[in-house]
Short mmCIF file of C-alpha atoms in Angstrom, two decimals:
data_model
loop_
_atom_site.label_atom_id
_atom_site.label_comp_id
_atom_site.label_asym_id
_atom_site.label_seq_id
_atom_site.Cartn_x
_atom_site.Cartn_y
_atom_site.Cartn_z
CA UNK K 150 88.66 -26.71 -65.78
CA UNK K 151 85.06 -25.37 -65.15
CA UNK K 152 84.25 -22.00 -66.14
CA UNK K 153 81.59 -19.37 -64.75
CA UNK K 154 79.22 -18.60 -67.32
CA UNK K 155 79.05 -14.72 -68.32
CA UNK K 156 82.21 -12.81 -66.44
CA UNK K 157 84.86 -15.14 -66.71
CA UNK K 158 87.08 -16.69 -63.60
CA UNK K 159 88.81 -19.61 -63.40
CA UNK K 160 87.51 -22.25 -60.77
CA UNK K 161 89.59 -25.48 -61.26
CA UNK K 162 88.23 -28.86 -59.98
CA UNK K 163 90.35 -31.18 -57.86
CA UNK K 164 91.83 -33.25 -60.93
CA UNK K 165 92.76 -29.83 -62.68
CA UNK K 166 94.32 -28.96 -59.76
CA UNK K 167 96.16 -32.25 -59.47
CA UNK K 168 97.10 -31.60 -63.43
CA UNK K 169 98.16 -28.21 -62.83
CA UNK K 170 100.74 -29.27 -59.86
CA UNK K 171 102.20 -31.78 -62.57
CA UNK K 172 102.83 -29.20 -64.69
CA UNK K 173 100.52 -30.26 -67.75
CA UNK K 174 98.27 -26.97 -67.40
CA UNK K 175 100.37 -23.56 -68.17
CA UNK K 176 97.88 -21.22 -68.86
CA UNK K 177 99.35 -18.55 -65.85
CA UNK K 178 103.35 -18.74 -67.59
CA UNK K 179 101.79 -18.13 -70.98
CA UNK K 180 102.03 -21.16 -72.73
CA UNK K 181 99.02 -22.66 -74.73
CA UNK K 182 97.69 -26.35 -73.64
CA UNK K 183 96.91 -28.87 -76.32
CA UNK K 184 93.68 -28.70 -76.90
CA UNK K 185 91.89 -31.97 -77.73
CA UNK K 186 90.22 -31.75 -81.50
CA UNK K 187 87.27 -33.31 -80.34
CA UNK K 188 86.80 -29.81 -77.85
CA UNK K 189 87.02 -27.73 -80.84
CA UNK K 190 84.71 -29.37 -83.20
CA UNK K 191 81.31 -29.07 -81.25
CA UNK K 192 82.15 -25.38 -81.57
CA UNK K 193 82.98 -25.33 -85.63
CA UNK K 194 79.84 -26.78 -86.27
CA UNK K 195 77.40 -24.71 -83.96
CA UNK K 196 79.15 -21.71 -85.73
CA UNK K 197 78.20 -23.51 -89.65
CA UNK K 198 74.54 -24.11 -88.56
CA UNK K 199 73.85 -20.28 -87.36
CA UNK K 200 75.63 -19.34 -90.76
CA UNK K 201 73.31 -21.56 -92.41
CA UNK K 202 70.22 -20.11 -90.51
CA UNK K 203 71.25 -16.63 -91.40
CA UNK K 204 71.41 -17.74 -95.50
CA UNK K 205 67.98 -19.16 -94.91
CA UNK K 206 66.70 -16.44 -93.09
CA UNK K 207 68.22 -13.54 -94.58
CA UNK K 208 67.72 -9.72 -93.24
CA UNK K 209 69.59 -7.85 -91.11
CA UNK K 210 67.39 -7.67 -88.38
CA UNK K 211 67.24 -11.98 -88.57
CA UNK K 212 70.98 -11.80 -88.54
CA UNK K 213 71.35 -9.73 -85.25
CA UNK K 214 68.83 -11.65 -83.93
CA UNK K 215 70.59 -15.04 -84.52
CA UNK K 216 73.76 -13.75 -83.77
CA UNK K 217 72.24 -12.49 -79.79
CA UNK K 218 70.94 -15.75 -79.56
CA UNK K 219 74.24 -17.41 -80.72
CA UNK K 220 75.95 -15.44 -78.57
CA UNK K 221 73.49 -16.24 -75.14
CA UNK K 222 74.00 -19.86 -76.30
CA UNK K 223 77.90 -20.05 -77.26
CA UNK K 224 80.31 -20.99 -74.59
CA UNK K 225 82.93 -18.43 -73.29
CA UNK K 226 86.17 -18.65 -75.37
CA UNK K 227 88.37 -21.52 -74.41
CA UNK K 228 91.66 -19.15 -74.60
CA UNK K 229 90.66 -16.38 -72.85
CA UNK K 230 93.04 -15.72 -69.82
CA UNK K 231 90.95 -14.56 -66.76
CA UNK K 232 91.56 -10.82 -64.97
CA UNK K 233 93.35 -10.86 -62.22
CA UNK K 234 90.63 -9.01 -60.33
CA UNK K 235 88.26 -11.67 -61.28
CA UNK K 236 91.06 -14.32 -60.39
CA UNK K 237 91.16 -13.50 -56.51
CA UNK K 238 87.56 -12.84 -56.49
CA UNK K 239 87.41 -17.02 -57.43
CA UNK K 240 89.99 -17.64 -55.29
CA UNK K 241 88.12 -16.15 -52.31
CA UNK K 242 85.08 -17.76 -53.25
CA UNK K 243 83.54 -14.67 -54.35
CA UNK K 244 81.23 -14.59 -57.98
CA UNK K 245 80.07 -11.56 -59.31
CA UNK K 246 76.59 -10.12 -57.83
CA UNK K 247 75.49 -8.23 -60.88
CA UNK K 248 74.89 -9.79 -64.58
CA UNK K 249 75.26 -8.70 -67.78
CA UNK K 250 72.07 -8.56 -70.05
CA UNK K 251 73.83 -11.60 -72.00
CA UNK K 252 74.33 -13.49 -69.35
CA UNK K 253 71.58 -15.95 -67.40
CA UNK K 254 70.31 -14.52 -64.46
CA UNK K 255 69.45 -16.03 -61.45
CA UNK K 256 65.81 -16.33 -59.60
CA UNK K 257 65.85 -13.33 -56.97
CA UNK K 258 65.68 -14.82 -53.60
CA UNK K 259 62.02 -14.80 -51.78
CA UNK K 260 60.93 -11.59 -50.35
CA UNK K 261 60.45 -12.06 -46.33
CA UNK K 262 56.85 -11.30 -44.94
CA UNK K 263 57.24 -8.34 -42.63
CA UNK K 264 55.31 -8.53 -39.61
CA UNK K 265 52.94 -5.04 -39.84
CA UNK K 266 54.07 -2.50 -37.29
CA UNK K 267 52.53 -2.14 -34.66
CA UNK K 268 54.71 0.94 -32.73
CA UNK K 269 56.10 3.92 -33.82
CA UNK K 270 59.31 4.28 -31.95
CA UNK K 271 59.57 7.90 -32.11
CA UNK K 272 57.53 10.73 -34.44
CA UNK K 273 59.75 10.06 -38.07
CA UNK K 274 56.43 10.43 -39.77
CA UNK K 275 55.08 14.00 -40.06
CA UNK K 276 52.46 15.25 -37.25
CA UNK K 277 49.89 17.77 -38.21
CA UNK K 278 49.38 19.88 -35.41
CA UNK K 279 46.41 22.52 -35.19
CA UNK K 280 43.95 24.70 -33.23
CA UNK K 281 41.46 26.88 -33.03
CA UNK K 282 39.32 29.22 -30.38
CA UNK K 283 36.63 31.07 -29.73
CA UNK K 284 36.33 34.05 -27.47
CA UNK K 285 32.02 32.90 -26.98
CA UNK K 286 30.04 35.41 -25.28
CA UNK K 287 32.61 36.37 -23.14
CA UNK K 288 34.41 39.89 -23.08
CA UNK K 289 37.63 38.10 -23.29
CA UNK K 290 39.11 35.21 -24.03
CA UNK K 291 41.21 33.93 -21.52
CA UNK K 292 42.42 30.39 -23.12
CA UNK K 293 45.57 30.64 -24.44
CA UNK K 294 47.48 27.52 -26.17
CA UNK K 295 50.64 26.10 -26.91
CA UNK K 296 52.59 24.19 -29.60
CA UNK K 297 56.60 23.46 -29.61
CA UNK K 298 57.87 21.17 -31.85
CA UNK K 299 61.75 20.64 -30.40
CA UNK K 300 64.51 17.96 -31.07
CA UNK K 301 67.28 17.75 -27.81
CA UNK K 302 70.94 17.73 -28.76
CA UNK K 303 72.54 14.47 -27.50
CA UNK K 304 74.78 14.88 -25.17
CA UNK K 305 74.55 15.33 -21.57
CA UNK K 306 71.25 16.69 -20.08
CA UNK K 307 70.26 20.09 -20.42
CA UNK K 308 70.21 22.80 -17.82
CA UNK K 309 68.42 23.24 -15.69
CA UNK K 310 66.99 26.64 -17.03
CA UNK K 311 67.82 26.52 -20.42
CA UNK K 312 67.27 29.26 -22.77
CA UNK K 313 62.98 29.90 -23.59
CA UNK K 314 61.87 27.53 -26.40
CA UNK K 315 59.96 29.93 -28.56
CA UNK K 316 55.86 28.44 -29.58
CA UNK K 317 54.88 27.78 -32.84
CA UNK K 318 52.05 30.82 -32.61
CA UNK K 319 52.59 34.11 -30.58
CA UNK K 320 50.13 33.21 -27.80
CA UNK K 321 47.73 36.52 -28.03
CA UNK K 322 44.04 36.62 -26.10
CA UNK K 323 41.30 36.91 -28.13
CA UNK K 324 40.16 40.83 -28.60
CA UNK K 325 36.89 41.91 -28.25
CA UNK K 326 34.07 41.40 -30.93
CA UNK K 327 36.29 38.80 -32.78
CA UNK K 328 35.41 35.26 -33.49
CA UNK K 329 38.48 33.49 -33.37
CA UNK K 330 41.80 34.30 -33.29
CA UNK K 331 44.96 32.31 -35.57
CA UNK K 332 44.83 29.02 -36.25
CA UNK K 333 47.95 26.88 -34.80
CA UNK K 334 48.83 24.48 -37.88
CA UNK K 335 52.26 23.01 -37.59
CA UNK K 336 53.95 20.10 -39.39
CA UNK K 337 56.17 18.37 -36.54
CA UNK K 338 59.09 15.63 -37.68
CA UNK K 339 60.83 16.24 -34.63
CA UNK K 340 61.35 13.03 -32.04
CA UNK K 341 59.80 15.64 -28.92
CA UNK K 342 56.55 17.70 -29.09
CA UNK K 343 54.94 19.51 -26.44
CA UNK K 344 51.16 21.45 -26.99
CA UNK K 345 49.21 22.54 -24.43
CA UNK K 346 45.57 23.86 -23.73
CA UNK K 347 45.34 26.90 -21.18
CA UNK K 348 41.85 28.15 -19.48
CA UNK K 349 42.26 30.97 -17.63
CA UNK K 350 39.55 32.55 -15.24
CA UNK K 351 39.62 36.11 -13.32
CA UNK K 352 41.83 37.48 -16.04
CA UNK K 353 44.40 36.31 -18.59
CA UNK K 354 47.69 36.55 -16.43
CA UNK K 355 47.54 33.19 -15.17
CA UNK K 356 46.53 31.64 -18.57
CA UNK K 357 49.33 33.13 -20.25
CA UNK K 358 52.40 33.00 -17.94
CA UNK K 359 52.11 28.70 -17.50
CA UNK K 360 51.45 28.54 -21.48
CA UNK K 361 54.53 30.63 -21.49
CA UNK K 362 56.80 28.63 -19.07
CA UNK K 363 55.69 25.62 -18.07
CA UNK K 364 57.03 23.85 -21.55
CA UNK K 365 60.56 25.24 -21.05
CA UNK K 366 60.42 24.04 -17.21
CA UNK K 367 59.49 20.58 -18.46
CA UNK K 368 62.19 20.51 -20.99
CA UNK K 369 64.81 22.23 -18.72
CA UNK K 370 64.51 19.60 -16.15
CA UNK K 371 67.75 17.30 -15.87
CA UNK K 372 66.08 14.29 -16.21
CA UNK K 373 63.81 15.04 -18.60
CA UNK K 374 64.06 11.82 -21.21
CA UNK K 375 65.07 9.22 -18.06
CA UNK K 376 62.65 10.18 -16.07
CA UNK K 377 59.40 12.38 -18.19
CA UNK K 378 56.41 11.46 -14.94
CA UNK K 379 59.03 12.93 -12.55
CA UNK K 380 59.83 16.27 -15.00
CA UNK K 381 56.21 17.02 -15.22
CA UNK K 382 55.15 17.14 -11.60
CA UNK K 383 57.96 19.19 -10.66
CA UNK K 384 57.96 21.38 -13.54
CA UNK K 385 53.94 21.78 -12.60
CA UNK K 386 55.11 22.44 -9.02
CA UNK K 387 58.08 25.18 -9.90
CA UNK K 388 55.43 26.89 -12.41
CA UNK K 389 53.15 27.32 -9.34
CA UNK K 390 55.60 28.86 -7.44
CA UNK K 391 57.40 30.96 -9.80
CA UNK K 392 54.08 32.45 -10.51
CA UNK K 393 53.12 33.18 -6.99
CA UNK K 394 56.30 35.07 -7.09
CA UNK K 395 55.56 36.88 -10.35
CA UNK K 396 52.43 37.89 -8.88
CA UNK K 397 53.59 39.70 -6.19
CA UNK K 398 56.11 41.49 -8.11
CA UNK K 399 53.77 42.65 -10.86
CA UNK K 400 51.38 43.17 -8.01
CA UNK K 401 49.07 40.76 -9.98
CA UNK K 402 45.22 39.52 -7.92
CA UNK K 403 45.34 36.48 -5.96
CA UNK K 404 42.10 35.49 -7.49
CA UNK K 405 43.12 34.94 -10.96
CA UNK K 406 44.01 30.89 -11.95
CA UNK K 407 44.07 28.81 -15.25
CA UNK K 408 43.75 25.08 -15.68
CA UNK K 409 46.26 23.00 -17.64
CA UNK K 410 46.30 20.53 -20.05
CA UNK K 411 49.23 19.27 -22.00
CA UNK K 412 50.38 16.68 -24.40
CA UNK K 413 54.10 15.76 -24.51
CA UNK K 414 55.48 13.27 -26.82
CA UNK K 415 58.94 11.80 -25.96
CA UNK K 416 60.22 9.44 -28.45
CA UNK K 417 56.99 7.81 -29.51
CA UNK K 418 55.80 7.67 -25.93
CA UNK K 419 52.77 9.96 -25.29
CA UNK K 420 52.24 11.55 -21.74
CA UNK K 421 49.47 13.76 -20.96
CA UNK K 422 49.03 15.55 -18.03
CA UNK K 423 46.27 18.23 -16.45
CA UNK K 424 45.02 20.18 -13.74
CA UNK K 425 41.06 21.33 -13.96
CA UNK K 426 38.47 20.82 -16.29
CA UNK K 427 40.20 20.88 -19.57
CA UNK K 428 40.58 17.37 -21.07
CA UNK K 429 42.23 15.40 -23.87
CA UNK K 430 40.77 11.91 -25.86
CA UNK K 431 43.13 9.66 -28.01
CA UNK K 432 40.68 8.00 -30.81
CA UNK K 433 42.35 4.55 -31.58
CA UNK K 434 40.98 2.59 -34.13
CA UNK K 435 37.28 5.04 -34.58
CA UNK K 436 37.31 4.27 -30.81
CA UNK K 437 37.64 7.41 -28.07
CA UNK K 438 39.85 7.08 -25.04
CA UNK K 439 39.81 9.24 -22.25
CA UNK K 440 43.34 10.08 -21.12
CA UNK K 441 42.52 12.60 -18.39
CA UNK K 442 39.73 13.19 -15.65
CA UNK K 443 38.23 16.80 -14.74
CA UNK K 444 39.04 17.66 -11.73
CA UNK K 445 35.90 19.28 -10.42
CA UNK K 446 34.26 18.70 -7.04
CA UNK K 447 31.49 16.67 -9.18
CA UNK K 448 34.10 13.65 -9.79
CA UNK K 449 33.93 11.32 -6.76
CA UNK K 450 37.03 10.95 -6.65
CA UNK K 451 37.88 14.71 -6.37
CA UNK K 452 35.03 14.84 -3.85
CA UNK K 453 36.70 12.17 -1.57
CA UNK K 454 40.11 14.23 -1.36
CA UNK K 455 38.18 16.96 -0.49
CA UNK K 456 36.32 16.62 1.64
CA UNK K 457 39.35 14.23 3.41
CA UNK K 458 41.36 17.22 3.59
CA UNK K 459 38.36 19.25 5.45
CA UNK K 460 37.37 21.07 2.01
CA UNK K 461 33.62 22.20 1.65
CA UNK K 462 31.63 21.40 -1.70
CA UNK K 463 28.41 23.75 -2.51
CA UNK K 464 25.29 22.51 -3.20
CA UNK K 465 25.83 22.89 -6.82
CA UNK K 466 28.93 20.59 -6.88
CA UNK K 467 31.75 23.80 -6.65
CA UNK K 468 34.03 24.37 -4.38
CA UNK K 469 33.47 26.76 -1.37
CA UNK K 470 35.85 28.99 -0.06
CA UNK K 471 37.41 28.02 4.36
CA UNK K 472 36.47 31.60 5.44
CA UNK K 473 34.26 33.46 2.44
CA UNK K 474 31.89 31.12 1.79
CA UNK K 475 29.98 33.50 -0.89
CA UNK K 476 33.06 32.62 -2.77
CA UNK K 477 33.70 29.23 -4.83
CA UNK K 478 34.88 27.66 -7.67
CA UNK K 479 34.23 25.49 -10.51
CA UNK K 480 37.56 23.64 -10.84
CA UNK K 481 39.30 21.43 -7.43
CA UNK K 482 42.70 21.84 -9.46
CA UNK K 483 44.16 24.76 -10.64
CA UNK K 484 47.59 27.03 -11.02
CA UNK K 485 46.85 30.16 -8.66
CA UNK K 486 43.71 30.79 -7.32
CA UNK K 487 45.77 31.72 -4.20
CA UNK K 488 42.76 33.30 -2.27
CA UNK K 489 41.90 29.53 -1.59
CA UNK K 490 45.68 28.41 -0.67
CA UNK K 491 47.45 30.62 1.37
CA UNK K 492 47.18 31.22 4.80
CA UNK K 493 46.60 34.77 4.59
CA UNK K 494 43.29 34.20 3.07
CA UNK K 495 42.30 30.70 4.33
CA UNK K 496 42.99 31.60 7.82
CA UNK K 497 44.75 28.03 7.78
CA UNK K 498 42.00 26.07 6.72
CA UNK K 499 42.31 24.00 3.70
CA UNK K 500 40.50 24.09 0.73
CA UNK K 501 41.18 21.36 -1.40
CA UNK K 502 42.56 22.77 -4.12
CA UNK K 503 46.28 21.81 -5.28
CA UNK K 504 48.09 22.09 -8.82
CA UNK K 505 49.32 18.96 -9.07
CA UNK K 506 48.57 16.81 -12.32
CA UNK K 507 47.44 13.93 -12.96
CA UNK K 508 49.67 12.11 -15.64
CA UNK K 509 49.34 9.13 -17.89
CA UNK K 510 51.43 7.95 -20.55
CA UNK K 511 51.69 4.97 -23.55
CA UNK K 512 53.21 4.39 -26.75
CA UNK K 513 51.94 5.16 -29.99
CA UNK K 514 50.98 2.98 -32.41
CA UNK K 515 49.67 2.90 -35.59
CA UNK K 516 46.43 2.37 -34.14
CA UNK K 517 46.10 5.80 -32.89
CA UNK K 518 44.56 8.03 -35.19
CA UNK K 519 44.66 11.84 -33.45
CA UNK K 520 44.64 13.40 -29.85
CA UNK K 521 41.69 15.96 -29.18
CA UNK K 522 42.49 18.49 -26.16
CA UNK K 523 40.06 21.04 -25.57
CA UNK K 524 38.82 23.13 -23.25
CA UNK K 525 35.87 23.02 -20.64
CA UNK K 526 33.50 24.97 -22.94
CA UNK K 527 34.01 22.13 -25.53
CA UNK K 528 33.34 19.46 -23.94
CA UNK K 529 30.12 20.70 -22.19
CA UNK K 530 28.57 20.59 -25.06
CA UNK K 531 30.25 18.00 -27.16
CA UNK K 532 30.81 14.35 -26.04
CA UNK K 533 33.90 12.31 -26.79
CA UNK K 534 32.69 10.01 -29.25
CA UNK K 535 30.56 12.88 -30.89
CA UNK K 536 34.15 14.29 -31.35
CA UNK K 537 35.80 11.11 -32.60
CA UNK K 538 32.62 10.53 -35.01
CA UNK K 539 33.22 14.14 -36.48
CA UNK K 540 36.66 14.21 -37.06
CA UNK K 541 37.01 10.67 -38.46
CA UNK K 542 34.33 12.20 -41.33
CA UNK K 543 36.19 15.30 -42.13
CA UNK K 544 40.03 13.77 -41.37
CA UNK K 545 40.58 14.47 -45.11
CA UNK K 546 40.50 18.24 -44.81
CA UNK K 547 43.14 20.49 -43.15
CA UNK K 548 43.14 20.96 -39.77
CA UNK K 549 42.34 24.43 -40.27
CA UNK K 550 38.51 23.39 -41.44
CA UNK K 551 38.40 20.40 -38.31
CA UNK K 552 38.91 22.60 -35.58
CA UNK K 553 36.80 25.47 -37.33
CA UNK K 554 34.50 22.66 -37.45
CA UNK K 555 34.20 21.68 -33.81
CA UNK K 556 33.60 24.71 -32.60
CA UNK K 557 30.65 25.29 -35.27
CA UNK K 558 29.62 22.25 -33.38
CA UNK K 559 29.43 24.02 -29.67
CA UNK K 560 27.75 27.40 -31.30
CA UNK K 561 25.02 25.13 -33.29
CA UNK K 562 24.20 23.20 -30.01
CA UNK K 563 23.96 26.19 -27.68
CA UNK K 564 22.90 29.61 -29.46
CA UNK K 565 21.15 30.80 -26.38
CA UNK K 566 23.62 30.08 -24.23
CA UNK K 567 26.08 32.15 -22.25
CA UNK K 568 28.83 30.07 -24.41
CA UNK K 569 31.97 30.26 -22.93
CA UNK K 570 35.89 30.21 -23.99
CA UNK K 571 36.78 27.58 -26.10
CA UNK K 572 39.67 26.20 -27.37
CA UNK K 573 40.15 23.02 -29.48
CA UNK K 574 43.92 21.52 -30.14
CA UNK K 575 44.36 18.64 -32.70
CA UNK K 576 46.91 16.57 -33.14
CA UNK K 577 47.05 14.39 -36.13
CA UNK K 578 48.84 11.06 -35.95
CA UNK K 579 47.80 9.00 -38.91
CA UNK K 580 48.03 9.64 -42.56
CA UNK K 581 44.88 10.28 -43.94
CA UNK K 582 44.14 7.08 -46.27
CA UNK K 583 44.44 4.39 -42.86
CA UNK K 584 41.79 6.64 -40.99
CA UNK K 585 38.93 7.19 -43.88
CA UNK K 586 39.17 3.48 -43.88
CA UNK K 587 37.27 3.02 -40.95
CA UNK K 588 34.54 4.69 -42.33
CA UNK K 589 31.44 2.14 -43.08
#
């Protein structure tokens, strides 16, 4: 009969077994085996020598002592009849998982070497989200910007007009004579995040009805998770139209446009996508990637379709009006701006300009440190890796003091200048101690 050391269960060997089938071992009906004399001896004298040490030694703290050793040393009791819980637990083959302090322990298996991650399957960790503008020289500022942190129910798709997702910050232009307005600071630990950076120009209409419903058109659309590229140009095309509509209700100019750039992250995939001049870098690793192009008639590129389509580019690199040629523009992509789309005004001739996005998308991985999305009157001042440089330095501080920071950039570089809107949206991805390690 072998016994498990510590909690007690019976585990017979084969020629127990074969003895217990005969009949010689009766421990389960209650009798008491003979017991060999030559068994019980071993055990009378380890219990006279640890008396013996205890005479010697004396003191009560020597005698618990002795005794905790005798008793870590001491075999279980030769009598004792097993539980029965601990009886089927030896009978299935089980042993006990947890031991007493009395009992020996056994070496804790080796720890397995996890791989390090590489991919953040969707936004668990917190995202610190926040912006900042200035109104410039200007008489108004007519960049607005957007942040809605959102988790979708599962379930069936949404709606296709579901109920408005409400922004982070009321989305108010800048008055007169003020510096900046509120700063945008949100913590997101939602698995979807949309932000977006607005620049308006001929008035604030256009600026502020996309940063007010192009998110929920993007969300709203049915296939939304299964198919994001296809949700964003369509909910960039139904924007255009809906606000061609809302301008001739509200009896609002034809001449009034905003560009759009916007940041959407859908279960640790990032898509960005834009129209115009505003832009947006991803630093990875202390290193700045571009994610979107300008769209201005001084990007080959934007020239080619242009001037494919029979548009006309100024001297100066803007593009000119089909019929009013005193009449051009900075941006070849843009929400309304319908003097240089519709018929009415183009006498049929097209212009070149069109609202549709270009869109790129990739996971994220713990490589990527922040996204940077500003507007036009950042980044004519202020290069990408000047960006990246600056907010690796000062990634320790709150958001509040980075984007405050930037712009303190544009106003230092260009006093004299007729400084225009500018908006700066930050988007934190990495904790604070894995980015200030890059720092040399």
């Amino acid at each position: 009969m072998a016994l498990t050391p510590g909690k007690f269960s019976w585990q017979n060997t084969e020629e127990e077994e074969s003895d217990a089938s005969s009949g010689s071992f009766l421990a389960n009906s209650g009798e008491v085996p003979e017991i060999a004399l030559d068994k019980i001896l071993p055990t009378m004298n380890q219990l006279e020598k640890k008396d013996q040490e205890i005479k010697e030694n004396g003191g009560t703290k020597r005698k618990a002592d002795v005794l905790r050793r005798s008793s870590e040393q001491m075999p279980p009791p030769l009598f004792s009849k097993p539980s029965e819980e601990n009886t089927n637990k030896a009978e299935n083959g089980q042993s006990e998982s947890k031991d007493d302090d009395d009992n020996f322990s056994r070496p804790p298996p080796p720890k397995k070497e996890r791989p390090p991650e590489r991919r953040r399957d969707s936004l668990f960790i917190t995202t610190n989200i926040g912006s900042q503008s200035d109104r410039g020289t200007r008489e108004v500022n007519e960049d607005f910007r957007v942040v809605v942190p959102f988790k979708k129910s599962p379930g069936p798709a949404p709606p296709p007009t579901p109920a408005p997702i409400e922004p982070s910050e009321e989305k108010m232009p800048q008055p007169i004579g003020e510096e900046t307005v509120a700063t945008t600071r949100t913590n997101l630990t939602n698995d979807y995040a949309f932000f977006g950076v607005y620049d308006g120009h001929g008035g604030q209409q256009c600026a502020n009805y996309v940063a007010e419903h192009l998110h929920n058109n993007v969300v709203g659309h049915p296939l939304f998770e299964q198919d994001t590229e296809m949700a964003l140009r369509q909910a960039f095309d139904s924007t255009e139209v809906d606000y061609q509509t809302f301008c001739k209700e509200k009896k609002i100019s034809d001449q009034i446009g905003s560009t759009a750039c916007v940041g959407l992250i859908v279960k640790g995939i990032l898509w960005v996508a834009n129209v115009g001049d505003s832009a947006a870098i991803l630093c990875q690793r202390g290193n700045s990637v571009k994610l979107t192009t300008q769209h201005t008639p001084k990007v080959d590129s934007e020239k080619s379709r242009i001037e494919k389509v029979g548009g006309i580019i100024t001297n100066t690199s803007r593009l000119r009006h089909p019929v009013w040629h005193p009449v051009s523009l900075a941006v070849s992509r843009s929400f309304g701006d319908f003097i240089f789309k519709h018929e009415k005004y183009t006498s049929g001739k097209a212009s070149g300009l069109i609202a549709e996005p270009d869109i790129v998308s990739m996971p994220l991985t713990t490589d990527d440190f922040f996204l940077l999305m500003a507007s036009d009157g950042f980044w004519d001042v202020v290069t990408d890796t000047e960006a990246c440089r600056y907010i690796i330095r000062e990634y320790y501080r709150d958001v509040d003091s980075i984007c405050k920071g930037l712009l303190q950039m544009v106003k230092t570089r260009a006093p004299q200048r007729n400084m225009d809107n500018t908006t700066v949206l930050l988007v934190k991805l990495a904790d604070t101690q894995n980015v200030m390690s890059t720092i040399t």
